[in-house]
C-alpha cells in the first residue's frame, strides 16, 4: 500500500495512471480488531486494485472487524467504511481513501458513480495486428486516462458528466478519437504508424506477426520492459506468457533458465533458440543458451517476442520448444539522454546512462548507453558485478535505405551455487540462502564456484526498401567471447564432498584450513585446488533476406544464412591453495578414452596457469538457404517454409585430452 500526499495521488491519477492487473473483484476476508491498513492490503491483493491514502488518515481510522465470503468489492468497502471517519472513491483501477464528506457531497459522488460506464477494448497496429502495449486511452477534455495492458486491452470508467470521446494515442502512431455511443465493448481499435512520428532508426529482426502468422506467439514492448525489469533478467520478464516457465536455478546473476512447452534452454539440444536482431546466439556446439552472456540486454531491448513451438522463423535453428526474439533499440531521432539510479534489496544497485545525438541534416544519428549493476544476490556467495554497453551509429542513406552499426555487450562476474536437495535447504539454518560452495579465505568471502564472461556482439545492418512490393535486409555480424567458470577440485582420493568447514556442514568452507593442509603435504602436492574452465570463441555470420509480394495474397521470402565458429576450451589451475603443484602424471594406454595426464610430459607437476584435463579446439561451419511463402486472405493464413542446411563440425584435441597428439 502506497502512502503519499493526496495532491500527489491526484496528479498521478491524472497524468500517469497505471492500471493494475484485474483479478477477481469478489472479496473474502475475516478480521477482528484489525488495522484498516492490513484489511485494505488484503483487498488490494485479491482485487488487483491499487490503494492510495494519506499517512495522516491512518491515525484517524478505527479498528476493523469484518467477516465476508466472496462478496462484491464495493459491498465489502461499504461495510468497512460505514463506521470509519473516512470514505472511499474508485478512480479507474484505484481505490482512493479520503476524509468523509458531508451527506450532500456524498450523494453527488454516489450519483456520479451510478452513471459511470466501464468501456473496454483493445489497441492494435493497423498493419501487423500486434497489440500496442502501453498505449494511452484518455477521456477527451479530462485527466481520466489508463494504459493498455500487455495484450493491448484496456478498461476505463467514464462518468456521464465527463466527455463522450476517447482519445487513443501511442508514440510513433497517429492518434484516433472514438465517440462513445453507449456500446461498452469498443472491440479492436487500430492505429496507423506515422513516419513523421518516428522516434528511432529501427533495427528489424526475424519476428512473427501476431494474429497473422499462424503460430503461437506473444510479444512485450518497451514500456512493459522498462516498468518490470528492475533486477530481473529476460527470462523473468517472460514468466507470465502461456507455455513459458522460468526458474532462477542457483540464483546467480544471469543464471536463469527458461522452458517453453517443456523444452529447456539448458538442455544442450538447442530446443529453445535465442536471437538478437535476428542473429542466433545459442552455443553453436551444444545449442545451450547462456543468459549471462547477454545479461544487460534488457537495458536496450525495444521488444521481446516468444514463438512457442516450431514457428515461421527463417533462421536455421532447431527450435522445437520455441524461439525468443529480442530486438534492440536503434539510434534516437531526437537528441537527448538520461541518467538513472536504482536501488533494491540485497544491496542491488544500478546506474544507467544514455546519450543520443539525434538525427542531423546529413542523415547521421548515434546513441550510446552504458550501465553498471552490482549486488549481493539473495543467497550466500552470489555477489555480482556487471558492466553493460550499447552503441548504435545509423545513416539514413535516403528514404529507402538505412545503414546501422550496432555494438552490444556485457562484461560480468558473479558467484554461483550448485543444485541441492530440498532436505538440505530445510535443514540449513540459512534456509534457501544456504550455499554449499560459500567459503571464507583470509577472513574474506571467497567464491571459488563462480562465473565470468564477456561476449560483445558487433553487427552491420542494411535495410533497403526496393519498391512498394519488395525489400532486402542484410546483416553481417561477429561475436567474440572470453570467460569461464571456477570450481574446486580434489586430487586423487580427496572428494569435494568432504571439504573442511568453519563449523558444521552448513557453515562456510574453511579455505584457510585447506591451505594449511596443503602446505603440510609431505611432497608439496595439493589435496584441493581451484580450476577455471575457460571458453574463448569467435563467431561470424551473414544473413540476407529478400521479401516480395506475389499477387494480392502471397508474400515470399528467400535468403541465405552463413556462419563460422571457432572455439577454444580448456581447464586451467588458478589457485594451488598453499600447495606447490598438482600431480598430473600420465597413466594408462595411449588409446582414445583410456589415458590420463599429459602424454608429452608423463611426470608433469601442474602449477598455477597450467592447463589440465582437456584442451579442445572446435570448428563449426554451416551454410543454409531458405524460402518461405505465406498466404493471407481475410481471417485465413497459411505458410510453407523450405530450409536446406550444410554443417561441418571439426573437433581437434590438444595433448591433455585423453593423451592424444594435436
Tab-separated table of C-alpha atoms in Angstrom, residues 239-522:
chain	number	residue	atom	x	y	z
A	239	UNK	CA	7.159	-15.833	-16.919
A	240	UNK	CA	3.595	-14.592	-17.475
A	241	UNK	CA	3.464	-15.842	-21.078
A	242	UNK	CA	1.415	-19.033	-21.625
A	243	UNK	CA	3.562	-22.131	-22.124
A	244	UNK	CA	6.647	-20.481	-20.608
A	245	UNK	CA	8.200	-21.478	-17.265
A	246	UNK	CA	11.205	-19.736	-15.762
A	247	UNK	CA	13.414	-20.667	-12.820
A	248	UNK	CA	16.390	-18.896	-11.259
A	249	UNK	CA	18.408	-22.115	-10.959
A	250	UNK	CA	21.004	-21.467	-8.261
A	251	UNK	CA	20.029	-17.798	-8.176
A	252	UNK	CA	23.244	-16.391	-9.648
A	253	UNK	CA	23.188	-13.260	-11.791
A	254	UNK	CA	22.189	-14.311	-15.314
A	255	UNK	CA	21.772	-17.995	-14.371
A	256	UNK	CA	18.014	-18.120	-15.002
A	257	UNK	CA	16.566	-20.933	-17.088
A	258	UNK	CA	13.578	-20.817	-19.397
A	259	UNK	CA	11.426	-23.701	-20.606
A	260	UNK	CA	8.952	-23.346	-23.464
A	261	UNK	CA	6.340	-26.077	-23.707
A	262	UNK	CA	8.531	-28.352	-21.598
A	263	UNK	CA	11.722	-27.816	-23.640
A	264	UNK	CA	14.564	-26.316	-21.618
A	265	UNK	CA	17.088	-23.704	-22.742
A	266	UNK	CA	19.778	-25.572	-20.784
A	267	UNK	CA	19.098	-28.978	-22.339
A	268	UNK	CA	22.119	-28.746	-24.637
A	269	UNK	CA	19.997	-29.739	-27.613
A	270	UNK	CA	19.086	-26.271	-28.847
A	271	UNK	CA	15.390	-26.866	-28.247
A	272	UNK	CA	14.895	-23.227	-27.235
A	273	UNK	CA	16.503	-20.770	-29.636
A	274	UNK	CA	17.580	-17.233	-28.787
A	275	UNK	CA	18.120	-14.481	-31.352
A	276	UNK	CA	19.155	-10.832	-31.063
A	277	UNK	CA	18.029	-8.698	-34.011
A	278	UNK	CA	17.607	-11.946	-35.948
A	279	UNK	CA	21.116	-13.187	-35.070
A	280	UNK	CA	21.201	-16.682	-33.453
A	281	UNK	CA	23.292	-16.731	-30.264
A	282	UNK	CA	22.840	-20.274	-28.896
A	283	UNK	CA	26.129	-22.129	-28.388
A	284	UNK	CA	26.983	-23.462	-31.886
A	285	UNK	CA	28.463	-26.686	-30.479
A	286	UNK	CA	25.792	-27.756	-27.976
A	287	UNK	CA	22.824	-25.488	-28.614
A	288	UNK	CA	22.792	-24.477	-24.937
A	289	UNK	CA	21.614	-20.984	-24.057
A	290	UNK	CA	23.686	-18.938	-21.574
A	291	UNK	CA	21.696	-15.874	-20.475
A	292	UNK	CA	24.619	-14.432	-18.505
A	293	UNK	CA	26.475	-13.823	-21.782
A	294	UNK	CA	23.894	-11.105	-22.540
A	295	UNK	CA	22.818	-10.204	-19.007
A	296	UNK	CA	22.395	-6.482	-19.733
A	297	UNK	CA	20.271	-6.809	-22.838
A	298	UNK	CA	17.099	-5.660	-21.041
A	299	UNK	CA	18.633	-2.162	-20.869
A	300	UNK	CA	18.448	-1.755	-24.647
A	301	UNK	CA	15.633	-4.122	-25.674
A	302	UNK	CA	12.781	-2.440	-27.550
A	303	UNK	CA	10.718	-5.632	-27.860
A	304	UNK	CA	10.856	-9.293	-26.840
A	305	UNK	CA	8.836	-11.931	-28.642
A	306	UNK	CA	8.276	-15.587	-27.809
A	307	UNK	CA	7.292	-18.020	-30.565
A	308	UNK	CA	6.057	-21.232	-28.948
A	309	UNK	CA	6.817	-24.405	-30.853
A	310	UNK	CA	8.091	-24.601	-34.425
A	311	UNK	CA	7.386	-21.219	-35.948
A	312	UNK	CA	7.801	-19.250	-39.095
A	313	UNK	CA	11.441	-18.439	-38.373
A	314	UNK	CA	13.673	-18.446	-41.427
A	315	UNK	CA	16.837	-18.931	-39.346
A	316	UNK	CA	18.398	-22.381	-39.458
A	317	UNK	CA	17.768	-23.304	-35.805
A	318	UNK	CA	16.283	-26.479	-34.226
A	319	UNK	CA	13.758	-24.577	-32.083
A	320	UNK	CA	11.377	-27.413	-31.252
A	321	UNK	CA	10.358	-25.782	-27.974
A	322	UNK	CA	10.261	-22.219	-29.219
A	323	UNK	CA	12.224	-19.107	-30.079
A	324	UNK	CA	12.909	-15.950	-28.064
A	325	UNK	CA	13.482	-12.973	-30.375
A	326	UNK	CA	14.961	-9.777	-28.889
A	327	UNK	CA	15.038	-6.547	-30.872
A	328	UNK	CA	17.314	-3.803	-29.563
A	329	UNK	CA	16.722	-0.082	-29.800
A	330	UNK	CA	18.159	1.901	-32.667
A	331	UNK	CA	19.633	5.382	-32.762
A	332	UNK	CA	17.210	8.011	-31.439
A	333	UNK	CA	15.977	10.529	-33.963
A	334	UNK	CA	15.677	13.216	-31.276
A	335	UNK	CA	18.726	14.339	-29.307
A	336	UNK	CA	18.762	13.904	-25.542
A	337	UNK	CA	19.613	11.442	-22.829
A	338	UNK	CA	19.120	10.458	-19.221
A	339	UNK	CA	20.860	9.302	-16.067
A	340	UNK	CA	19.072	6.886	-13.751
A	341	UNK	CA	19.940	5.332	-10.423
A	342	UNK	CA	18.200	2.260	-8.999
A	343	UNK	CA	18.469	0.609	-5.596
A	344	UNK	CA	16.912	-2.557	-4.212
A	345	UNK	CA	17.157	-5.358	-1.713
A	346	UNK	CA	20.385	-7.292	-1.081
A	347	UNK	CA	22.420	-4.166	-1.896
A	348	UNK	CA	21.260	-4.190	-5.511
A	349	UNK	CA	22.368	-1.007	-7.253
A	350	UNK	CA	22.259	0.060	-10.889
A	351	UNK	CA	23.483	3.205	-12.630
A	352	UNK	CA	22.335	3.749	-16.213
A	353	UNK	CA	23.381	6.492	-18.647
A	354	UNK	CA	22.176	7.205	-22.210
A	355	UNK	CA	23.212	9.935	-24.654
A	356	UNK	CA	21.809	10.463	-28.166
A	357	UNK	CA	22.945	12.942	-30.781
A	358	UNK	CA	19.668	12.835	-32.689
A	359	UNK	CA	19.326	12.635	-36.471
A	360	UNK	CA	21.193	15.500	-38.127
A	361	UNK	CA	20.567	17.090	-41.507
A	362	UNK	CA	23.014	14.691	-43.189
A	363	UNK	CA	21.112	11.615	-42.013
A	364	UNK	CA	23.517	10.550	-39.223
A	365	UNK	CA	22.423	9.531	-35.715
A	366	UNK	CA	24.247	7.949	-32.775
A	367	UNK	CA	23.140	6.565	-29.421
A	368	UNK	CA	25.418	5.436	-26.583
A	369	UNK	CA	24.191	3.684	-23.454
A	370	UNK	CA	26.041	2.105	-20.555
A	371	UNK	CA	25.185	0.742	-17.121
A	372	UNK	CA	26.815	-0.685	-14.027
A	373	UNK	CA	24.952	-3.254	-11.896
A	374	UNK	CA	26.061	-4.834	-8.639
A	375	UNK	CA	24.577	-6.609	-5.643
A	376	UNK	CA	24.941	-9.391	-3.095
A	377	UNK	CA	22.328	-11.735	-4.530
A	378	UNK	CA	19.644	-13.327	-2.363
A	379	UNK	CA	21.868	-16.186	-1.125
A	380	UNK	CA	25.356	-16.529	0.339
A	381	UNK	CA	28.218	-16.233	-2.144
A	382	UNK	CA	26.184	-14.781	-5.040
A	383	UNK	CA	27.758	-11.325	-5.279
A	384	UNK	CA	27.831	-9.942	-8.812
A	385	UNK	CA	29.172	-7.035	-10.816
A	386	UNK	CA	28.209	-6.309	-14.397
A	387	UNK	CA	29.023	-3.625	-16.960
A	388	UNK	CA	26.660	-3.399	-19.939
A	389	UNK	CA	27.111	-1.262	-23.020
A	390	UNK	CA	25.326	-0.424	-26.247
A	391	UNK	CA	26.278	1.727	-29.226
A	392	UNK	CA	24.378	2.455	-32.419
A	393	UNK	CA	25.557	4.533	-35.353
A	394	UNK	CA	23.000	4.906	-38.115
A	395	UNK	CA	22.994	6.529	-41.519
A	396	UNK	CA	19.764	7.227	-43.345
A	397	UNK	CA	21.079	6.999	-46.903
A	398	UNK	CA	17.770	8.002	-48.423
A	399	UNK	CA	14.074	7.400	-47.823
A	400	UNK	CA	14.522	3.757	-48.931
A	401	UNK	CA	17.867	2.724	-47.408
A	402	UNK	CA	19.315	2.705	-43.889
A	403	UNK	CA	22.716	1.514	-42.675
A	404	UNK	CA	23.170	0.759	-38.982
A	405	UNK	CA	26.245	-0.293	-36.962
A	406	UNK	CA	25.415	-1.859	-33.583
A	407	UNK	CA	27.567	-2.937	-30.652
A	408	UNK	CA	26.044	-4.611	-27.593
A	409	UNK	CA	27.773	-6.490	-24.808
A	410	UNK	CA	28.022	-7.327	-21.141
A	411	UNK	CA	31.093	-7.902	-19.005
A	412	UNK	CA	30.074	-9.667	-15.791
A	413	UNK	CA	31.300	-11.784	-12.932
A	414	UNK	CA	29.085	-13.475	-10.354
A	415	UNK	CA	29.096	-16.133	-7.686
A	416	UNK	CA	27.190	-19.353	-8.250
A	417	UNK	CA	25.840	-22.273	-6.286
A	418	UNK	CA	25.137	-25.825	-7.278
A	419	UNK	CA	21.783	-27.564	-7.115
A	420	UNK	CA	20.864	-29.133	-3.774
A	421	UNK	CA	18.130	-31.296	-2.350
A	422	UNK	CA	15.084	-29.772	-0.681
A	423	UNK	CA	16.015	-31.638	2.518
A	424	UNK	CA	19.371	-29.816	2.672
A	425	UNK	CA	17.753	-26.395	2.452
A	426	UNK	CA	15.102	-27.350	5.022
A	427	UNK	CA	17.790	-28.399	7.490
A	428	UNK	CA	20.127	-25.457	6.832
A	429	UNK	CA	19.865	-22.593	9.376
A	430	UNK	CA	20.093	-20.163	6.437
A	431	UNK	CA	17.153	-21.802	4.665
A	432	UNK	CA	17.076	-21.069	0.935
A	433	UNK	CA	20.034	-18.696	1.335
A	434	UNK	CA	22.410	-21.574	2.054
A	435	UNK	CA	25.203	-22.121	-0.476
A	436	UNK	CA	27.285	-25.293	-0.304
A	437	UNK	CA	30.236	-23.603	-2.067
A	438	UNK	CA	30.274	-20.422	0.033
A	439	UNK	CA	33.664	-20.055	1.699
A	440	UNK	CA	35.998	-17.899	3.778
A	441	UNK	CA	39.655	-17.287	2.920
A	442	UNK	CA	41.992	-14.961	4.820
A	443	UNK	CA	38.976	-13.558	6.659
A	444	UNK	CA	37.120	-12.595	3.467
A	445	UNK	CA	34.390	-14.143	1.360
A	446	UNK	CA	35.884	-16.440	-1.283
A	447	UNK	CA	33.807	-17.616	-4.253
A	448	UNK	CA	35.663	-20.472	-5.897
A	449	UNK	CA	32.463	-21.524	-7.677
A	450	UNK	CA	31.820	-18.558	-9.947
A	451	UNK	CA	31.252	-17.376	-13.494
A	452	UNK	CA	32.881	-14.629	-15.543
A	453	UNK	CA	32.291	-13.852	-19.191
A	454	UNK	CA	32.250	-11.148	-21.820
A	455	UNK	CA	30.845	-11.554	-25.320
A	456	UNK	CA	30.423	-8.334	-27.324
A	457	UNK	CA	28.372	-8.578	-30.499
A	458	UNK	CA	29.026	-6.261	-33.455
A	459	UNK	CA	26.620	-6.142	-36.387
A	460	UNK	CA	26.186	-4.103	-39.550
A	461	UNK	CA	22.578	-3.941	-40.776
A	462	UNK	CA	21.434	-2.745	-44.171
A	463	UNK	CA	17.719	-2.203	-44.830
A	464	UNK	CA	16.618	-1.488	-48.402
A	465	UNK	CA	13.033	-0.892	-49.495
A	466	UNK	CA	13.422	-1.653	-53.193
A	467	UNK	CA	9.875	-0.711	-54.163
A	468	UNK	CA	6.380	-0.855	-52.707
A	469	UNK	CA	6.371	-4.666	-53.010
A	470	UNK	CA	9.965	-5.726	-52.343
A	471	UNK	CA	12.697	-5.239	-49.749
A	472	UNK	CA	16.145	-6.597	-48.894
A	473	UNK	CA	17.502	-6.961	-45.353
A	474	UNK	CA	21.152	-7.925	-44.758
A	475	UNK	CA	23.185	-8.280	-41.570
A	476	UNK	CA	26.894	-9.037	-41.189
A	477	UNK	CA	27.856	-9.885	-37.596
A	478	UNK	CA	30.582	-11.111	-35.274
A	479	UNK	CA	30.746	-12.226	-31.630
A	480	UNK	CA	33.897	-12.563	-29.533
A	481	UNK	CA	33.531	-14.444	-26.260
A	482	UNK	CA	36.042	-14.862	-23.463
A	483	UNK	CA	35.485	-16.168	-19.950
A	484	UNK	CA	34.568	-19.240	-17.971
A	485	UNK	CA	33.747	-20.563	-14.542
A	486	UNK	CA	35.632	-21.593	-11.417
A	487	UNK	CA	35.315	-24.728	-9.297
A	488	UNK	CA	37.057	-26.650	-6.501
A	489	UNK	CA	38.855	-29.856	-7.428
A	490	UNK	CA	40.275	-32.622	-5.300
A	491	UNK	CA	43.378	-34.655	-6.081
A	492	UNK	CA	43.095	-38.430	-6.279
A	493	UNK	CA	41.494	-39.738	-3.085
A	494	UNK	CA	40.146	-36.351	-1.959
A	495	UNK	CA	36.429	-35.772	-2.547
A	496	UNK	CA	34.944	-32.247	-2.613
A	497	UNK	CA	32.121	-33.696	-0.539
A	498	UNK	CA	34.490	-33.718	2.457
A	499	UNK	CA	35.727	-30.134	2.380
A	500	UNK	CA	36.728	-28.710	5.796
A	501	UNK	CA	34.344	-26.089	7.184
A	502	UNK	CA	34.480	-23.433	9.884
A	503	UNK	CA	31.635	-25.200	11.720
A	504	UNK	CA	29.055	-27.811	10.806
A	505	UNK	CA	28.062	-28.974	7.326
A	506	UNK	CA	26.003	-25.812	6.717
A	507	UNK	CA	28.804	-23.401	7.625
A	508	UNK	CA	31.209	-21.832	5.070
A	509	UNK	CA	34.122	-23.774	3.567
A	510	UNK	CA	37.314	-23.114	5.539
A	511	UNK	CA	39.831	-22.314	2.790
A	512	UNK	CA	42.389	-21.338	5.435
A	513	UNK	CA	42.279	-24.922	6.734
A	514	UNK	CA	42.700	-26.215	3.159
A	515	UNK	CA	45.777	-24.001	2.727
A	516	UNK	CA	47.272	-25.292	5.985
A	517	UNK	CA	46.657	-28.919	4.978
A	518	UNK	CA	48.147	-28.359	1.516
A	519	UNK	CA	51.204	-26.623	2.983
A	520	UNK	CA	51.730	-29.564	5.336
A	521	UNK	CA	51.697	-32.108	2.488
A	522	UNK	CA	54.950	-34.169	2.673
